[in-house]
Amino acid sequence: MLIQTYDTIRTMQLIQLAVSRGFHRWTGGVVRYDRAEKLAEKFTDIYGVNPDRAHDMRLRRAGAARSRLVFLPDSALLSFVWWLLVSEGAGPVVEGEQLRDATDRRNRIMLRDWELLRAPRRQTHEAVAWTWRLPEKEFQARLALACAVATHESAKQAQALIDAMRSWPGFHGIAQQRREIQDAMVGARRKVGRGDALALPPHPPWPRLLEMRRHGTSLPIAVERMRQQVRTGDTQ
Protein backbone atom coordinates (compact mmCIF):
# COMPACT_ATOMS: atom_id res chain seq x y z
CA MET A 1 0.00 0.00 0.00
CA LEU A 2 1.39 3.40 -1.01
CA ILE A 3 -0.50 6.44 0.22
CA GLN A 4 0.53 9.75 -1.30
CA THR A 5 0.06 13.11 0.40
CA TYR A 6 -0.36 16.38 -1.47
CA ASP A 7 -0.51 20.10 -0.88
CA THR A 8 -3.82 21.79 -0.09
CA ILE A 9 -4.86 22.52 -3.68
CA ARG A 10 -4.20 19.02 -4.95
CA THR A 11 -5.82 17.46 -1.90
CA MET A 12 -8.94 19.51 -2.64
CA GLN A 13 -8.78 18.33 -6.24
CA LEU A 14 -8.32 14.69 -5.21
CA ILE A 15 -11.33 14.80 -2.86
CA GLN A 16 -13.47 16.61 -5.42
CA LEU A 17 -12.66 14.03 -8.08
CA ALA A 18 -13.34 11.07 -5.77
CA VAL A 19 -16.68 12.44 -4.58
CA SER A 20 -17.75 13.26 -8.15
CA ARG A 21 -17.05 9.60 -9.03
CA GLY A 22 -19.35 8.27 -6.34
CA PHE A 23 -17.24 8.26 -3.17
CA HIS A 24 -19.64 10.63 -1.43
CA ARG A 25 -19.93 8.85 1.93
CA TRP A 26 -17.21 9.91 4.30
CA THR A 27 -15.72 10.29 7.73
CA GLY A 28 -12.57 12.09 8.81
CA GLY A 29 -10.50 13.61 11.55
CA VAL A 30 -7.02 14.71 12.63
CA VAL A 31 -4.19 12.40 13.65
CA ARG A 32 -0.76 13.15 15.13
CA TYR A 33 2.16 12.64 12.77
CA ASP A 34 3.51 9.71 14.81
CA ARG A 35 0.17 7.87 14.57
CA ALA A 36 -0.65 8.51 10.92
CA GLU A 37 1.01 5.40 9.51
CA LYS A 38 -0.67 3.18 12.10
CA LEU A 39 -4.03 4.67 11.17
CA ALA A 40 -3.35 3.98 7.49
CA GLU A 41 -2.29 0.41 8.27
CA LYS A 42 -5.42 -0.14 10.36
CA PHE A 43 -7.74 1.09 7.61
CA THR A 44 -5.86 -0.97 5.04
CA ASP A 45 -6.06 -4.17 7.09
CA ILE A 46 -9.71 -3.78 8.07
CA TYR A 47 -11.24 -1.99 5.08
CA GLY A 48 -8.77 -2.51 2.24
CA VAL A 49 -8.51 1.21 1.47
CA ASN A 50 -6.87 2.44 -1.73
CA PRO A 51 -6.87 -0.97 -3.47
CA ASP A 52 -4.98 -1.57 -6.68
CA ARG A 53 -6.90 -1.26 -9.93
CA ALA A 54 -7.64 -4.97 -10.32
CA HIS A 55 -9.02 -5.33 -6.79
CA ASP A 56 -10.96 -2.10 -7.16
CA MET A 57 -12.62 -3.43 -10.32
CA ARG A 58 -13.58 -6.69 -8.59
CA LEU A 59 -15.21 -4.78 -5.74
CA ARG A 60 -17.01 -2.54 -8.18
CA ARG A 61 -18.39 -5.46 -10.19
CA ALA A 62 -19.57 -7.11 -6.97
CA GLY A 63 -21.38 -3.93 -5.91
CA ALA A 64 -19.26 -3.73 -2.75
CA ALA A 65 -18.22 -0.51 -1.05
CA ARG A 66 -14.82 0.83 -2.07
CA SER A 67 -12.84 3.33 -0.03
CA ARG A 68 -10.18 5.99 -0.51
CA LEU A 69 -8.00 7.33 2.31
CA VAL A 70 -6.69 10.88 1.88
CA PHE A 71 -4.15 12.65 4.09
CA LEU A 72 -3.30 16.37 4.20
CA PRO A 73 -0.11 17.25 6.13
CA ASP A 74 -0.23 20.13 8.62
CA SER A 75 3.41 20.73 9.52
CA ALA A 76 2.56 23.63 11.83
CA LEU A 77 0.53 21.33 14.08
CA LEU A 78 2.64 18.21 13.41
CA SER A 79 -0.45 16.35 12.31
CA PHE A 80 -2.43 15.12 9.33
CA VAL A 81 -6.04 15.85 8.46
CA TRP A 82 -7.57 12.71 6.99
CA TRP A 83 -10.69 11.74 5.08
CA LEU A 84 -12.04 8.27 4.41
CA LEU A 85 -14.19 8.44 1.26
CA VAL A 86 -16.55 5.54 0.56
CA SER A 87 -18.60 4.55 -2.48
CA GLU A 88 -22.07 3.01 -2.55
CA GLY A 89 -22.36 -0.64 -1.57
CA ALA A 90 -22.03 -2.79 1.52
CA GLY A 91 -18.88 -3.91 3.29
CA PRO A 92 -16.83 -3.74 6.50
CA VAL A 93 -16.21 0.00 6.18
CA VAL A 94 -19.95 0.69 6.13
CA GLU A 95 -20.48 -1.46 9.21
CA GLY A 96 -17.42 -0.18 11.07
CA GLU A 97 -17.62 3.58 10.51
CA GLN A 98 -20.28 6.23 11.06
CA LEU A 99 -20.36 7.64 7.56
CA ARG A 100 -21.82 10.97 6.54
CA ASP A 101 -23.15 11.87 3.11
CA ALA A 102 -21.39 14.73 1.31
CA THR A 103 -24.53 15.33 -0.77
CA ASP A 104 -26.34 16.37 2.42
CA ARG A 105 -25.82 20.11 3.00
CA ARG A 106 -25.51 19.43 6.74
CA ASN A 107 -22.62 17.02 6.17
CA ARG A 108 -20.51 18.68 3.50
CA ILE A 109 -16.79 17.99 3.46
CA MET A 110 -14.75 20.93 4.74
CA LEU A 111 -11.09 21.65 4.01
CA ARG A 112 -9.61 24.76 5.60
CA ASP A 113 -12.14 27.54 4.88
CA TRP A 114 -13.80 25.76 1.97
CA GLU A 115 -16.77 23.41 1.63
CA LEU A 116 -17.41 20.88 -1.15
CA LEU A 117 -20.82 20.98 -2.81
CA ARG A 118 -22.66 20.66 -6.10
CA ALA A 119 -23.29 24.04 -7.68
CA PRO A 120 -24.29 25.44 -11.09
CA ARG A 121 -21.32 26.06 -13.36
CA ARG A 122 -21.43 29.09 -15.60
CA GLN A 123 -20.47 29.03 -19.28
CA THR A 124 -20.36 25.24 -19.52
CA HIS A 125 -22.56 22.37 -20.62
CA GLU A 126 -22.56 21.01 -17.05
CA ALA A 127 -25.68 22.27 -15.25
CA VAL A 128 -24.31 21.22 -11.85
CA ALA A 129 -20.80 20.15 -10.88
CA TRP A 130 -18.87 19.43 -7.70
CA THR A 131 -16.78 22.38 -6.58
CA TRP A 132 -15.35 24.14 -3.54
CA ARG A 133 -16.43 27.48 -2.14
CA LEU A 134 -16.75 29.46 1.07
CA PRO A 135 -19.81 28.55 3.18
CA GLU A 136 -22.55 31.12 2.59
CA LYS A 137 -22.32 32.72 6.04
CA GLU A 138 -18.55 33.17 5.74
CA PHE A 139 -18.90 34.46 2.18
CA GLN A 140 -21.44 37.10 3.19
CA ALA A 141 -19.22 38.24 6.06
CA ARG A 142 -16.22 38.62 3.75
CA LEU A 143 -18.35 40.37 1.14
CA ALA A 144 -19.59 42.93 3.67
CA LEU A 145 -16.07 43.57 4.98
CA ALA A 146 -14.67 43.94 1.46
CA CYS A 147 -17.33 46.47 0.47
CA ALA A 148 -16.69 48.48 3.63
CA VAL A 149 -12.94 48.55 2.95
CA ALA A 150 -13.58 49.59 -0.66
CA THR A 151 -15.26 52.82 0.45
CA HIS A 152 -12.13 54.11 2.23
CA GLU A 153 -10.59 57.21 0.68
CA SER A 154 -7.33 55.42 -0.07
CA ALA A 155 -7.50 52.41 -2.37
CA LYS A 156 -4.41 50.84 -0.81
CA GLN A 157 -6.21 48.61 1.71
CA ALA A 158 -8.85 47.55 -0.80
CA GLN A 159 -6.19 46.71 -3.38
CA ALA A 160 -4.26 44.69 -0.79
CA LEU A 161 -7.43 42.69 -0.09
CA ILE A 162 -7.93 42.00 -3.79
CA ASP A 163 -4.29 41.00 -4.20
CA ALA A 164 -4.63 38.58 -1.26
CA MET A 165 -7.37 36.78 -3.17
CA ARG A 166 -4.77 35.70 -5.72
CA SER A 167 -3.90 32.85 -3.35
CA TRP A 168 -7.46 31.49 -3.35
CA PRO A 169 -7.77 28.08 -5.06
CA GLY A 170 -8.93 28.16 -8.68
CA PHE A 171 -12.06 25.98 -8.40
CA HIS A 172 -15.02 27.44 -10.25
CA GLY A 173 -17.16 27.92 -7.13
CA ILE A 174 -14.39 29.88 -5.41
CA ALA A 175 -13.61 31.82 -8.59
CA GLN A 176 -17.26 32.90 -8.83
CA GLN A 177 -17.26 34.08 -5.22
CA ARG A 178 -13.98 35.91 -5.69
CA ARG A 179 -15.30 37.69 -8.78
CA GLU A 180 -18.52 38.59 -6.96
CA ILE A 181 -16.56 40.12 -4.08
CA GLN A 182 -14.27 42.05 -6.41
CA ASP A 183 -17.14 43.35 -8.55
CA ALA A 184 -18.98 44.42 -5.39
CA MET A 185 -15.86 46.28 -4.20
CA VAL A 186 -15.58 48.13 -7.50
CA GLY A 187 -19.28 49.04 -7.31
CA ALA A 188 -19.05 50.17 -3.68
CA ARG A 189 -16.06 52.39 -4.46
CA ARG A 190 -17.76 53.90 -7.49
CA LYS A 191 -20.94 54.53 -5.49
CA VAL A 192 -19.16 56.82 -3.01
CA GLY A 193 -17.22 58.59 -5.74
CA ARG A 194 -13.74 57.31 -5.03
CA GLY A 195 -11.51 58.00 -8.00
CA ASP A 196 -8.73 55.44 -7.69
CA ALA A 197 -9.51 52.33 -9.71
CA LEU A 198 -8.91 48.82 -8.38
CA ALA A 199 -6.77 46.42 -10.41
CA LEU A 200 -8.50 43.06 -10.70
CA PRO A 201 -6.15 40.06 -11.13
CA PRO A 202 -6.71 37.23 -13.63
CA HIS A 203 -7.94 33.85 -12.47
CA PRO A 204 -5.27 31.72 -10.76
CA PRO A 205 -3.80 28.81 -12.74
CA TRP A 206 -5.54 25.46 -12.44
CA PRO A 207 -3.39 22.50 -11.27
CA ARG A 208 -3.82 19.74 -13.82
CA LEU A 209 -4.60 16.25 -12.62
CA LEU A 210 -1.70 14.94 -14.71
CA GLU A 211 0.70 16.76 -12.40
CA MET A 212 -0.47 15.06 -9.21
CA ARG A 213 1.83 12.04 -9.35
CA ARG A 214 4.89 14.25 -9.74
CA HIS A 215 3.91 16.51 -6.87
CA GLY A 216 2.92 13.89 -4.29
CA THR A 217 4.89 12.84 -1.21
CA SER A 218 4.50 9.37 0.26
CA LEU A 219 3.01 9.20 3.74
CA PRO A 220 6.20 7.72 5.32
CA ILE A 221 8.32 10.56 3.91
CA ALA A 222 5.81 13.19 5.06
CA VAL A 223 5.85 11.65 8.55
CA GLU A 224 9.65 11.58 8.59
CA ARG A 225 9.78 15.27 7.69
CA MET A 226 7.64 16.10 10.71
CA ARG A 227 9.75 13.81 12.87
CA GLN A 228 12.80 15.79 11.72
CA GLN A 229 11.02 19.02 12.67
CA VAL A 230 10.63 17.70 16.20
CA ARG A 231 14.28 16.63 16.39
CA THR A 232 15.55 20.03 15.28
CA GLY A 233 12.95 22.03 17.21
CA ASP A 234 11.76 23.57 13.94
CA THR A 235 8.09 23.80 14.93
CA GLN A 236 5.91 26.80 14.27
Tab-separated table of C-alpha atoms in Angstrom, residues 9-96:
chain	number	residue	atom	x	y	z
A	9	ILE	CA	-4.856	22.523	-3.681
A	10	ARG	CA	-4.196	19.015	-4.955
A	11	THR	CA	-5.823	17.457	-1.898
A	12	MET	CA	-8.936	19.506	-2.644
A	13	GLN	CA	-8.776	18.328	-6.237
A	14	LEU	CA	-8.323	14.695	-5.209
A	15	ILE	CA	-11.328	14.797	-2.856
A	16	GLN	CA	-13.474	16.608	-5.417
A	17	LEU	CA	-12.659	14.027	-8.075
A	18	ALA	CA	-13.339	11.067	-5.774
A	19	VAL	CA	-16.682	12.442	-4.581
A	20	SER	CA	-17.747	13.256	-8.147
A	21	ARG	CA	-17.048	9.603	-9.025
A	22	GLY	CA	-19.354	8.270	-6.340
A	23	PHE	CA	-17.236	8.259	-3.169
A	24	HIS	CA	-19.644	10.633	-1.425
A	25	ARG	CA	-19.935	8.853	1.934
A	26	TRP	CA	-17.208	9.905	4.301
A	27	THR	CA	-15.722	10.287	7.735
A	28	GLY	CA	-12.572	12.092	8.810
A	29	GLY	CA	-10.500	13.614	11.549
A	30	VAL	CA	-7.019	14.705	12.626
A	31	VAL	CA	-4.187	12.401	13.652
A	32	ARG	CA	-0.760	13.153	15.133
A	33	TYR	CA	2.157	12.639	12.774
A	34	ASP	CA	3.507	9.707	14.806
A	35	ARG	CA	0.173	7.865	14.575
A	36	ALA	CA	-0.645	8.515	10.921
A	37	GLU	CA	1.015	5.402	9.513
A	38	LYS	CA	-0.667	3.177	12.100
A	39	LEU	CA	-4.028	4.669	11.170
A	40	ALA	CA	-3.347	3.984	7.491
A	41	GLU	CA	-2.294	0.406	8.274
A	42	LYS	CA	-5.419	-0.143	10.364
A	43	PHE	CA	-7.743	1.085	7.611
A	44	THR	CA	-5.860	-0.971	5.040
A	45	ASP	CA	-6.060	-4.168	7.092
A	46	ILE	CA	-9.711	-3.776	8.068
A	47	TYR	CA	-11.240	-1.992	5.081
A	48	GLY	CA	-8.765	-2.506	2.238
A	49	VAL	CA	-8.509	1.213	1.475
A	50	ASN	CA	-6.872	2.440	-1.729
A	51	PRO	CA	-6.875	-0.974	-3.466
A	52	ASP	CA	-4.976	-1.572	-6.684
A	53	ARG	CA	-6.896	-1.260	-9.932
A	54	ALA	CA	-7.640	-4.973	-10.317
A	55	HIS	CA	-9.025	-5.334	-6.793
A	56	ASP	CA	-10.961	-2.102	-7.157
A	57	MET	CA	-12.616	-3.431	-10.315
A	58	ARG	CA	-13.576	-6.690	-8.586
A	59	LEU	CA	-15.210	-4.781	-5.740
A	60	ARG	CA	-17.014	-2.537	-8.184
A	61	ARG	CA	-18.388	-5.460	-10.190
A	62	ALA	CA	-19.569	-7.109	-6.973
A	63	GLY	CA	-21.377	-3.926	-5.912
A	64	ALA	CA	-19.260	-3.726	-2.748
A	65	ALA	CA	-18.224	-0.506	-1.046
A	66	ARG	CA	-14.820	0.829	-2.068
A	67	SER	CA	-12.835	3.327	-0.032
A	68	ARG	CA	-10.183	5.995	-0.511
A	69	LEU	CA	-7.999	7.325	2.308
A	70	VAL	CA	-6.695	10.882	1.876
A	71	PHE	CA	-4.147	12.651	4.086
A	72	LEU	CA	-3.297	16.370	4.196
A	73	PRO	CA	-0.105	17.253	6.126
A	74	ASP	CA	-0.229	20.134	8.617
A	75	SER	CA	3.407	20.726	9.521
A	76	ALA	CA	2.558	23.633	11.827
A	77	LEU	CA	0.528	21.333	14.082
A	78	LEU	CA	2.642	18.214	13.413
A	79	SER	CA	-0.453	16.347	12.310
A	80	PHE	CA	-2.433	15.118	9.330
A	81	VAL	CA	-6.039	15.854	8.462
A	82	TRP	CA	-7.574	12.705	6.985
A	83	TRP	CA	-10.692	11.745	5.083
A	84	LEU	CA	-12.041	8.269	4.410
A	85	LEU	CA	-14.195	8.439	1.258
A	86	VAL	CA	-16.551	5.540	0.563
A	87	SER	CA	-18.602	4.552	-2.482
A	88	GLU	CA	-22.067	3.011	-2.550
A	89	GLY	CA	-22.358	-0.637	-1.572
A	90	ALA	CA	-22.025	-2.790	1.523
A	91	GLY	CA	-18.884	-3.910	3.293
A	92	PRO	CA	-16.830	-3.743	6.497
A	93	VAL	CA	-16.210	0.003	6.178
A	94	VAL	CA	-19.954	0.692	6.126
A	95	GLU	CA	-20.477	-1.455	9.210
A	96	GLY	CA	-17.420	-0.178	11.070
